[in-house]
Tab-separated table of C-alpha atoms and ligand atoms in Angstrom:
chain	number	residue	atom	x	y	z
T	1	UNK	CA	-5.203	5.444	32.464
T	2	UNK	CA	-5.135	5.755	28.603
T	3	UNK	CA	-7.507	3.541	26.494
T	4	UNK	CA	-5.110	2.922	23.798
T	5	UNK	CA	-3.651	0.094	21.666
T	6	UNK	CA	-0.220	-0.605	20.219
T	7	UNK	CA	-0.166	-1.455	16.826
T	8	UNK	CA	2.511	-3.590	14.846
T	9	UNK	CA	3.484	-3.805	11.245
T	10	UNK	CA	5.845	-6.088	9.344
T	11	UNK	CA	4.879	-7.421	6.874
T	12	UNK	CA	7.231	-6.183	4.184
T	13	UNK	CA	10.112	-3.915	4.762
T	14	UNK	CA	9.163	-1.393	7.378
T	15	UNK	CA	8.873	-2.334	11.181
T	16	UNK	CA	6.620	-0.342	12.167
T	17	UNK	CA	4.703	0.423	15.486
T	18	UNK	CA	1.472	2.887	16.391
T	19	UNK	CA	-0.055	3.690	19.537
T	20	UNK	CA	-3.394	4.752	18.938
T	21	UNK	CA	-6.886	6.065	20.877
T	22	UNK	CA	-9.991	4.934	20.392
T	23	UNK	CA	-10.893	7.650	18.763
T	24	UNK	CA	-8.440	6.745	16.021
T	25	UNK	CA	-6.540	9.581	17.007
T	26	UNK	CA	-2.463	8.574	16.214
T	27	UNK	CA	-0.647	9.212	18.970
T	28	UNK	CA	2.722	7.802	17.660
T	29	UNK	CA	3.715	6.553	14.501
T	30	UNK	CA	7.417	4.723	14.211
T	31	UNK	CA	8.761	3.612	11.161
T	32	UNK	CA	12.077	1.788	10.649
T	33	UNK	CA	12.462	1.419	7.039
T	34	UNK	CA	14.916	-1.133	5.806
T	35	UNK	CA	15.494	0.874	2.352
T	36	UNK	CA	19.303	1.240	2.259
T	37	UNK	CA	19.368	-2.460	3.049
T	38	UNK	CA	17.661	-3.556	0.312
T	39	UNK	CA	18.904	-0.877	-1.881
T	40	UNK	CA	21.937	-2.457	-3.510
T	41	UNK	CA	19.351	-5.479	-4.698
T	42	UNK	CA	16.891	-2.915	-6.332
T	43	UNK	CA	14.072	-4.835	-4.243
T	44	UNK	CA	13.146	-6.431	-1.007
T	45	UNK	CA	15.363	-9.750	-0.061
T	46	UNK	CA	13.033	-11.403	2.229
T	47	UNK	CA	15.835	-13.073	4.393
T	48	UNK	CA	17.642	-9.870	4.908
T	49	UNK	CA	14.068	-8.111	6.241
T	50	UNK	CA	13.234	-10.597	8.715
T	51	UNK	CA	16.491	-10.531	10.039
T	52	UNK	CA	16.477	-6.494	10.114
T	53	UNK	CA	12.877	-6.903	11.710
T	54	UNK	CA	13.645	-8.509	14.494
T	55	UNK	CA	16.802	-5.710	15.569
T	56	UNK	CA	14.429	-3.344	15.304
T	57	UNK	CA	11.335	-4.217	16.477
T	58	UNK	CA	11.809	-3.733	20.239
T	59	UNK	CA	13.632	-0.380	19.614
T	60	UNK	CA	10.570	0.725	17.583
T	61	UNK	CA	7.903	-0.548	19.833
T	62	UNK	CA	9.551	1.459	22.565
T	63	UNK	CA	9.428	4.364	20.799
T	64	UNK	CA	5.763	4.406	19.845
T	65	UNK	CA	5.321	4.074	23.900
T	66	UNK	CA	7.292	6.695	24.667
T	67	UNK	CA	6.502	9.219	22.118
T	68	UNK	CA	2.795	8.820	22.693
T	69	UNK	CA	3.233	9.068	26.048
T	70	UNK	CA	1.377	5.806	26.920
T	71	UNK	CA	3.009	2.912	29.297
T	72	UNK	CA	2.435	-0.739	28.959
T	73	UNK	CA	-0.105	-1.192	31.479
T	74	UNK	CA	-2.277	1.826	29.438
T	75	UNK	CA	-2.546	-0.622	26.470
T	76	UNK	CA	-5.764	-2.256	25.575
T	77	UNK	CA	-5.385	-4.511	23.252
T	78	UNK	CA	-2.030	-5.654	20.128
T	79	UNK	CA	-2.903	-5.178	16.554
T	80	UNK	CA	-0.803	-6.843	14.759
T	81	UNK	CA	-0.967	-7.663	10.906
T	82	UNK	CA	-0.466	-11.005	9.310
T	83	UNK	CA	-1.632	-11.189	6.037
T	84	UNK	CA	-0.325	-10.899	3.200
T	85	UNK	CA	3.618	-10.701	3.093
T	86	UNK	CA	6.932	-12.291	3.460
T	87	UNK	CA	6.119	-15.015	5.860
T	88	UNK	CA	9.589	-14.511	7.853
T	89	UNK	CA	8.852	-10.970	8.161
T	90	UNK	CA	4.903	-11.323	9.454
T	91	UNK	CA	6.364	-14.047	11.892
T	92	UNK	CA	8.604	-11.386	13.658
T	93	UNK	CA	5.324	-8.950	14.284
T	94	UNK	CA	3.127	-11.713	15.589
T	95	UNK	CA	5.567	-13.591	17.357
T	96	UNK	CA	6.188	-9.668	19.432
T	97	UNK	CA	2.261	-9.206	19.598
T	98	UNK	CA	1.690	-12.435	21.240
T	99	UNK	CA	4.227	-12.222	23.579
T	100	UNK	CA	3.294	-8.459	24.642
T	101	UNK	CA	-0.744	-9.733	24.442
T	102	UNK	CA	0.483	-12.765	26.913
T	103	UNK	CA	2.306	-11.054	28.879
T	104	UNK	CA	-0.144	-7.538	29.539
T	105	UNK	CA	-3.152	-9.847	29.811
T	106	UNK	CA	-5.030	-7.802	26.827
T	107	UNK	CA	-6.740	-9.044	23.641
T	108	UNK	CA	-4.610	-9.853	20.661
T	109	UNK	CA	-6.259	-8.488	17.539
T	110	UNK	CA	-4.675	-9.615	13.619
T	111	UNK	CA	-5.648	-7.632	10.875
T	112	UNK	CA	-5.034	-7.696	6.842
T	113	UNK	CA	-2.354	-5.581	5.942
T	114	UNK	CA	-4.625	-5.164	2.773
T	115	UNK	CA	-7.477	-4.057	4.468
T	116	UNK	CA	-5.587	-1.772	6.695
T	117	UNK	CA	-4.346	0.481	3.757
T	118	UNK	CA	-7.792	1.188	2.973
T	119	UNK	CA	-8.355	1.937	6.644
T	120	UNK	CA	-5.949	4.814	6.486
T	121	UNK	CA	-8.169	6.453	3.581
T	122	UNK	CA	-10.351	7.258	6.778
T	123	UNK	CA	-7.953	8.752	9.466
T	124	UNK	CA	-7.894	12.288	9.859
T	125	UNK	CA	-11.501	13.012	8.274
T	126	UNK	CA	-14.828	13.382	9.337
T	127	UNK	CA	-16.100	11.603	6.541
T	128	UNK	CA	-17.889	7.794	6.879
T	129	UNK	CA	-15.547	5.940	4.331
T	130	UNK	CA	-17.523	2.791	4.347
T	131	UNK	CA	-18.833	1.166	1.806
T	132	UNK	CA	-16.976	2.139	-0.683
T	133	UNK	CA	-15.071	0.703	-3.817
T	134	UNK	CA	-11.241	0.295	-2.817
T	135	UNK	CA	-8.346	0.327	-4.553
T	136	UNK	CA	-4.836	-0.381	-2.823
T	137	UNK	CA	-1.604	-0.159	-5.168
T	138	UNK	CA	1.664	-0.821	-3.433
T	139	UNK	CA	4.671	-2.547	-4.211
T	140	UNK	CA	3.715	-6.005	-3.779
T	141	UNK	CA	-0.600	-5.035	-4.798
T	142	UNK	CA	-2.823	-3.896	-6.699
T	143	UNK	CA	-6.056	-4.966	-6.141
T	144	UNK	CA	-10.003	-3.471	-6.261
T	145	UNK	CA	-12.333	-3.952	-3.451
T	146	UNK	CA	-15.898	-4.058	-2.734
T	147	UNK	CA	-15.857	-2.659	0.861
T	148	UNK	CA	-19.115	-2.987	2.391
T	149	UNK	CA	-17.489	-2.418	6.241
T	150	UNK	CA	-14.374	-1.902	7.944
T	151	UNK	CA	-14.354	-6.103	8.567
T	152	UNK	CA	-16.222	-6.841	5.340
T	153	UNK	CA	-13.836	-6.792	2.071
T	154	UNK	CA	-14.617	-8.445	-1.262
T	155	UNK	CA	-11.587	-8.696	-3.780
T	156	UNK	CA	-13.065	-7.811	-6.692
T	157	UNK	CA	-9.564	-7.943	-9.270
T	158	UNK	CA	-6.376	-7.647	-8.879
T	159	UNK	CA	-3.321	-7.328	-11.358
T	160	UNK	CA	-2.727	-9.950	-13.850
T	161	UNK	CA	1.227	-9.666	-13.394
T	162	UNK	CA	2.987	-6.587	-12.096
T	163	UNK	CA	1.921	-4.790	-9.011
T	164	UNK	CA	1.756	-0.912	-10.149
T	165	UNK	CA	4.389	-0.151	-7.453
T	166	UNK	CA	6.365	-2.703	-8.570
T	167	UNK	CA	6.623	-1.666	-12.084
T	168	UNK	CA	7.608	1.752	-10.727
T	169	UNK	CA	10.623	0.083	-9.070
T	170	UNK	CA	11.678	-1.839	-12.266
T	171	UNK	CA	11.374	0.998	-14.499
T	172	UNK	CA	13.423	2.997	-12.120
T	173	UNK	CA	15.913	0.278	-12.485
T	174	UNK	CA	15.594	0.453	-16.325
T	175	UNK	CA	16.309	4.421	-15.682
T	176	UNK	CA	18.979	4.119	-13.420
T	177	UNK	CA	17.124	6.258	-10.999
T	178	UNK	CA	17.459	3.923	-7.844
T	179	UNK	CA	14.838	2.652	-5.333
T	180	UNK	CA	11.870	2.521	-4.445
T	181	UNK	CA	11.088	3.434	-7.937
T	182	UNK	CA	8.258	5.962	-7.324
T	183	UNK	CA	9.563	8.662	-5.583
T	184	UNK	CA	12.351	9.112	-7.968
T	185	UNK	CA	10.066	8.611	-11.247
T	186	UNK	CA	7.295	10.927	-9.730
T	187	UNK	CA	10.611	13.377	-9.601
T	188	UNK	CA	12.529	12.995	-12.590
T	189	UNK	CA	8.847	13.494	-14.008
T	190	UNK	CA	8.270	16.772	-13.424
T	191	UNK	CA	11.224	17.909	-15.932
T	192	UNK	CA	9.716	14.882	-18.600
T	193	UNK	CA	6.810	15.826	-21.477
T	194	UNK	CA	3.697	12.849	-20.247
T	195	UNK	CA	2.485	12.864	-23.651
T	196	UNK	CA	6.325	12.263	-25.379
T	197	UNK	CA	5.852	8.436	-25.563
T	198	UNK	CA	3.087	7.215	-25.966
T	199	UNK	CA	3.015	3.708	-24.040
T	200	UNK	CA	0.078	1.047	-23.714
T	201	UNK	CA	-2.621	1.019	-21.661
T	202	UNK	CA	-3.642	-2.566	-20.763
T	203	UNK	CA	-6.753	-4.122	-20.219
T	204	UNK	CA	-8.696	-0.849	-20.394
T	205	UNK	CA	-11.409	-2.709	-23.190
T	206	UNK	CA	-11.890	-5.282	-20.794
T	207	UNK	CA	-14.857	-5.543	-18.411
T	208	UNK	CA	-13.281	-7.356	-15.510
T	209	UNK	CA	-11.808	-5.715	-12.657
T	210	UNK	CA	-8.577	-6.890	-13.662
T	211	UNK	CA	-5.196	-4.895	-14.399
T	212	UNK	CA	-1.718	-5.666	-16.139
T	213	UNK	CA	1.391	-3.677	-16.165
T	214	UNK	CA	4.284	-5.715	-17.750
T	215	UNK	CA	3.272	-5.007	-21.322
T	216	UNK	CA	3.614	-1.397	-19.966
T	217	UNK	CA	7.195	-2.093	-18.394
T	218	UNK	CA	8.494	-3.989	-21.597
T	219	UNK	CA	7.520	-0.945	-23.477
T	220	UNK	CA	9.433	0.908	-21.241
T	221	UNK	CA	12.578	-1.142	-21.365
T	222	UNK	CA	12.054	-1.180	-25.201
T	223	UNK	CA	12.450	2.090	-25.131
T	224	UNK	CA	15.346	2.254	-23.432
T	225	UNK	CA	17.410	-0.470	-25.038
T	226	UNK	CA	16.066	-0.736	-28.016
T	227	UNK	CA	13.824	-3.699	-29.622
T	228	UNK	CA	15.232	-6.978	-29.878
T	229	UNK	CA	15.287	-8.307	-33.466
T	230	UNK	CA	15.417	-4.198	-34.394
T	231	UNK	CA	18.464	-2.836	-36.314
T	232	UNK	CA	17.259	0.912	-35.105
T	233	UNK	CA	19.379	2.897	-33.232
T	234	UNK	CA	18.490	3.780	-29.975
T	235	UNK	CA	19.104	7.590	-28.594
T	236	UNK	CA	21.123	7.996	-25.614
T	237	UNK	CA	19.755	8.560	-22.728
T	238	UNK	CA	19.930	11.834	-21.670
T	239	UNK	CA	18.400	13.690	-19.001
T	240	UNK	CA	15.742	14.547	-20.674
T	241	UNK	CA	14.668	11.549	-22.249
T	242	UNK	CA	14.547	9.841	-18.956
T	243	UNK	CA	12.812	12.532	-17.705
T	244	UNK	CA	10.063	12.362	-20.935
T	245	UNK	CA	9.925	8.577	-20.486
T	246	UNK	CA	9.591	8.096	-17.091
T	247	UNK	CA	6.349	11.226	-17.356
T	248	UNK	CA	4.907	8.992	-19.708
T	249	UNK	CA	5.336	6.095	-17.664
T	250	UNK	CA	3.667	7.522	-14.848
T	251	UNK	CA	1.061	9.038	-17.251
T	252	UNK	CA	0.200	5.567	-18.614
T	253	UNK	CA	-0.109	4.097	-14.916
T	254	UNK	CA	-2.526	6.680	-13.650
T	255	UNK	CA	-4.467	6.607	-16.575
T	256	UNK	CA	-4.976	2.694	-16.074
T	257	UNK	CA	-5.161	2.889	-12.177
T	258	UNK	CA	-7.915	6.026	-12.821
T	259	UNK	CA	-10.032	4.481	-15.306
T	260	UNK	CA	-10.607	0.851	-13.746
T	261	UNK	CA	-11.667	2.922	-10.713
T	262	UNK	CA	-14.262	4.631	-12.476
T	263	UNK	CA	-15.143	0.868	-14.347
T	264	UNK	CA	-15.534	-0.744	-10.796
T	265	UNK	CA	-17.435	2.320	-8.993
T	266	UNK	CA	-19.877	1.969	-11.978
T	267	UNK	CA	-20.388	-1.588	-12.260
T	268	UNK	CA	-20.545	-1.687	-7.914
T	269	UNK	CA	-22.585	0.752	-8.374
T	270	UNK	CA	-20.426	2.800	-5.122
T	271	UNK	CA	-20.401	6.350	-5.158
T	272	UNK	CA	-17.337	6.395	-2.843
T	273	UNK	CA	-13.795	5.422	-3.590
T	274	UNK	CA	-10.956	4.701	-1.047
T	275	UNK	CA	-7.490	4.564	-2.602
T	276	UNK	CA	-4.682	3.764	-0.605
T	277	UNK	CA	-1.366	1.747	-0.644
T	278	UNK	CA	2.445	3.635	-1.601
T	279	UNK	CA	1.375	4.212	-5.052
T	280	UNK	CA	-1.326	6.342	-3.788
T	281	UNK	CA	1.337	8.691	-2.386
T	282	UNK	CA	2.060	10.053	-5.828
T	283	UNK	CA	0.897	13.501	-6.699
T	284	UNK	CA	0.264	13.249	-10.296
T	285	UNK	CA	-2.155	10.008	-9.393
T	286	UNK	CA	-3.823	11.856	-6.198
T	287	UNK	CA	-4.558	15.100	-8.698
T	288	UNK	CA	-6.223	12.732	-11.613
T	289	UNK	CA	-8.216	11.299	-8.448
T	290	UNK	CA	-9.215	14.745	-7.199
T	291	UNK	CA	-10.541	14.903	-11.103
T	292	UNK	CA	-12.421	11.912	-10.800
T	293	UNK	CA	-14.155	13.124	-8.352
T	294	UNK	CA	-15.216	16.508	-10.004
T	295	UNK	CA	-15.880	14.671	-13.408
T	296	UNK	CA	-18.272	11.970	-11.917
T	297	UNK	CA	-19.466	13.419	-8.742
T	298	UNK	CA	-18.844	10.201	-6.807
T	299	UNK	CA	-16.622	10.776	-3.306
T	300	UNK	CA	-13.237	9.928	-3.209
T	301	UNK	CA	-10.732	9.340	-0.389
T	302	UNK	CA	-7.199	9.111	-0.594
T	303	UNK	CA	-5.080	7.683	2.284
T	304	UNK	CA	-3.417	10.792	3.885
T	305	UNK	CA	0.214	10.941	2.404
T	306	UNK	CA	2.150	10.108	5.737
T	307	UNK	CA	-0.154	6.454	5.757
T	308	UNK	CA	0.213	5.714	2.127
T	309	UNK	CA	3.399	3.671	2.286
T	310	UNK	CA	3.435	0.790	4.891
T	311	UNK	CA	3.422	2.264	8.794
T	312	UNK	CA	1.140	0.938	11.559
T	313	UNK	CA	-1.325	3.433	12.302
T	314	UNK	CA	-3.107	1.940	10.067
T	315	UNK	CA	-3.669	-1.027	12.436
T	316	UNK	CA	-6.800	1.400	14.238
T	317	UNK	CA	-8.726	-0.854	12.279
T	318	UNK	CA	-7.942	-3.164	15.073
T	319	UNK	CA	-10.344	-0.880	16.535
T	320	UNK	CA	-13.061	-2.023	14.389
T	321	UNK	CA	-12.602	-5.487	14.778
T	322	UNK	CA	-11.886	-5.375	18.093
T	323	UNK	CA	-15.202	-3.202	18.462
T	324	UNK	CA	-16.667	-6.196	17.117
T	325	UNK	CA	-15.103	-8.900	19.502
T	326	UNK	CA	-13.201	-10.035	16.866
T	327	UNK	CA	-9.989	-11.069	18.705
T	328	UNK	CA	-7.609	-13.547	17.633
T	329	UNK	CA	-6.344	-16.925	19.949
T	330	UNK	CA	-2.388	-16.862	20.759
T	331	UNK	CA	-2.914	-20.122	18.262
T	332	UNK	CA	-3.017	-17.397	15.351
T	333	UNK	CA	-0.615	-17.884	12.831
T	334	UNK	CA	0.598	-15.742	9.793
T	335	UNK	CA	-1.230	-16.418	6.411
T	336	UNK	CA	1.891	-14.664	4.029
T	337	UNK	CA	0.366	-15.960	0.739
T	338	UNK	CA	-2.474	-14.475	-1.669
T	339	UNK	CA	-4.960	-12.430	-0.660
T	340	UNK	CA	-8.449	-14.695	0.462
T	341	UNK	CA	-10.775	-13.582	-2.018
T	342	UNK	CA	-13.190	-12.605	1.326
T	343	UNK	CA	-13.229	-11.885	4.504
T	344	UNK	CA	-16.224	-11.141	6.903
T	345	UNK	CA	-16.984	-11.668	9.966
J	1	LIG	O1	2.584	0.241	0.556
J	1	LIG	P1	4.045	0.111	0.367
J	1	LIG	O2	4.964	0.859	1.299
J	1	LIG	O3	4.521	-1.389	0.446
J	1	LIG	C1	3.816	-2.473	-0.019
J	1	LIG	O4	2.875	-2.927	0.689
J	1	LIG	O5	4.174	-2.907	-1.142
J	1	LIG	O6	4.342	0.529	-1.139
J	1	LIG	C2	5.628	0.627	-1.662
J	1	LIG	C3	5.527	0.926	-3.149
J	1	LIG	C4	6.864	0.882	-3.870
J	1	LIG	O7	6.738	0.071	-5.023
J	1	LIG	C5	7.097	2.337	-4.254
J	1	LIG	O8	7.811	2.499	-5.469
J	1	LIG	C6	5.678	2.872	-4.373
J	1	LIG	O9	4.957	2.223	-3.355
J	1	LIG	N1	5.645	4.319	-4.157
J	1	LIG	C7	5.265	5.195	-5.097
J	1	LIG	C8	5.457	6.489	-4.540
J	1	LIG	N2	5.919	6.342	-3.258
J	1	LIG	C9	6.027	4.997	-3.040
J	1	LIG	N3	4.824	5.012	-6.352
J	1	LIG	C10	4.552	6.110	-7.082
J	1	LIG	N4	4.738	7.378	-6.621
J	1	LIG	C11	5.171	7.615	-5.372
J	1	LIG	N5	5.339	8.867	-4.939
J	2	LIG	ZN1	1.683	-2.147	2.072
């Protein structure tokens, strides 16, 4: 008999499912994504991911079983996150945990989809991540952390208007490089000069843990189409424009994303950073980390590449809450808005 739990993610557009050991050893790791559905729309269309959820949710959940090699009756407990996200798509995970927690007689454990990205920044090391500062920069976040425990998270800041993935995606749009924006910008940047425009960097002068990245994404479309009001004529865009703009694009966002880390480690006074979340998949951002590190001697971990963008093995921090007893009723319900500014024990 295995002593393992089945994990289940939904929240956004990946259905997702994990079967992992106590040991936080990942066992399986399944993940649907609904990309080419949402493609055509240049973002997520909540309707269409629910709906796409729940055809693939009991295909995926099979999977995880069968490629970790566990059966239902090995499972110990259902992690299952439902917070924050589209509230149709978190509805389709819990509704499956409940029933499989119901039905197999085993706790049912919800976690923070949040809070599970920073998780990840710990699987496959040795090293204690907690506490730690935290950032996690995604598509729909970008917010810093005081992380004190795995089931102790303080929001410290968050973005003021665009996520950073987010902007990715709509300056991909204004490129005509497709979606999700990242990949294709962290691409067409390695042909592009970083330093050929050089486009703001918001909120930097200000104390607060806070971030902004539309002022960054107008400049961008500026750029592109010219200034409204201006009788300048705007170059074409040819290859290697886009490819210099959308360097300096991603040159501007790591900059920001770097330095408010190193504000928030100093004024928390951490000496350990966990960074995780799809934006934290990008190699020019993960090398200016690595940086970080050597210029300020503080310790940081990045969320291993495979667990940056959304996936459920990140739900072994059901582990640590359910470590903790912290198991939810089958009266638990999805909370899809804002992130709560706190959550302890
Ligand atoms: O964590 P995630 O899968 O979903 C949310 O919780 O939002 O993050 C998706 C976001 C998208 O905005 C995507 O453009 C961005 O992460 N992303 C990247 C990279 N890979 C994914 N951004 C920059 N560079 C990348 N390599
Ligand atoms: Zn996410």
């Amino acid at each position: 008999m295995k002593d393992v739990l089945l994990a289940i993610e939904s929240s956004c557009d990946e259905t997702a499912a994990a079967v992992i050991d106590r040991n936080r050893n990942i066992l399986s790791n399944v993940v649907a994504t609904q990309i080419e559905l949402h493609e055509p729309f240049g973002g997520v269309v909540p309707e269409i991911a629910s709906r796409a959820h729940l055809e693939r949710l009991v295909p995926v959940v099979d999977r995880a079983l069968r490629e970790s090699g566990a059966e239902l009756g090995d499972l110990s407990a259902i992690v299952v996150a439902i917070e924050p996200g589209l509230v149709g798509s978190l509805l389709v995970g819990l509704s499956a945990a409940k029933a499989l927690s119901l039905a197999l007689d085993v706790p049912l454990v919800t976690i923070n989809h949040v809070e599970a990205h920073l998780y990840a920044c710990g699987l496959e090391t040795d090293r204690e991540p907690f506490p730690a500062i935290g950032l996690v920069v995604s598509g729909g976040h970008t917010n810093l952390y005081d992380c004190r425990s795995p089931v102790e998270f303080e929001l410290l800041g968050s973005t003021i208007d665009d996520a950073a993935g987010e902007a990715f995606d709509k300056v991909a749009q204004i490129l005509e490089l497709g979606f999700p924006g990242g990949p294709v910008i962290e691409a067409a940047a390695r042909n592009g000069d970083p330093k050929a425009f050089a486009f703001p960097r918001s909120m930097l002068n200000d104390p607060r843990p806070l971030l902004s990245f539309s002022g960054l994404k107008t400049a961008v479309l500026y750029t592109v189409r010219g200034t409204p009001g201006s009788s300048a004529e705007v170059p074409p865009l040819t290859d290697q424009r886009r490819a210099d703009i959308a360097a300096s694009f991603q040159a501007a966002v790591v900059d920001v994303l770097v330095r408010k880390c190193e504000q928030a480690l100093r004024q928390g006074n951490r000496q350990r950073l966990l960074v995780g979340g799809g934006v934290a998949a990008n190699g020019v951002f993960r090398s200016a980390l690595a940086d970080l590190s050597g210029r300020t001697g503080c310790e940081v971990l990045i969320s291993p590449k495979e667990y940056c963008t959304d996936n459920a093995a990140m739900g072994a921090l059901g582990w640590a809450r359910l470590e903790r007893g912290l198991v939810a009723g089958l009266d638990a319900d999805v909370v899809p808005g804002l992130v709560r500014k706190k959550s302890t024990e």
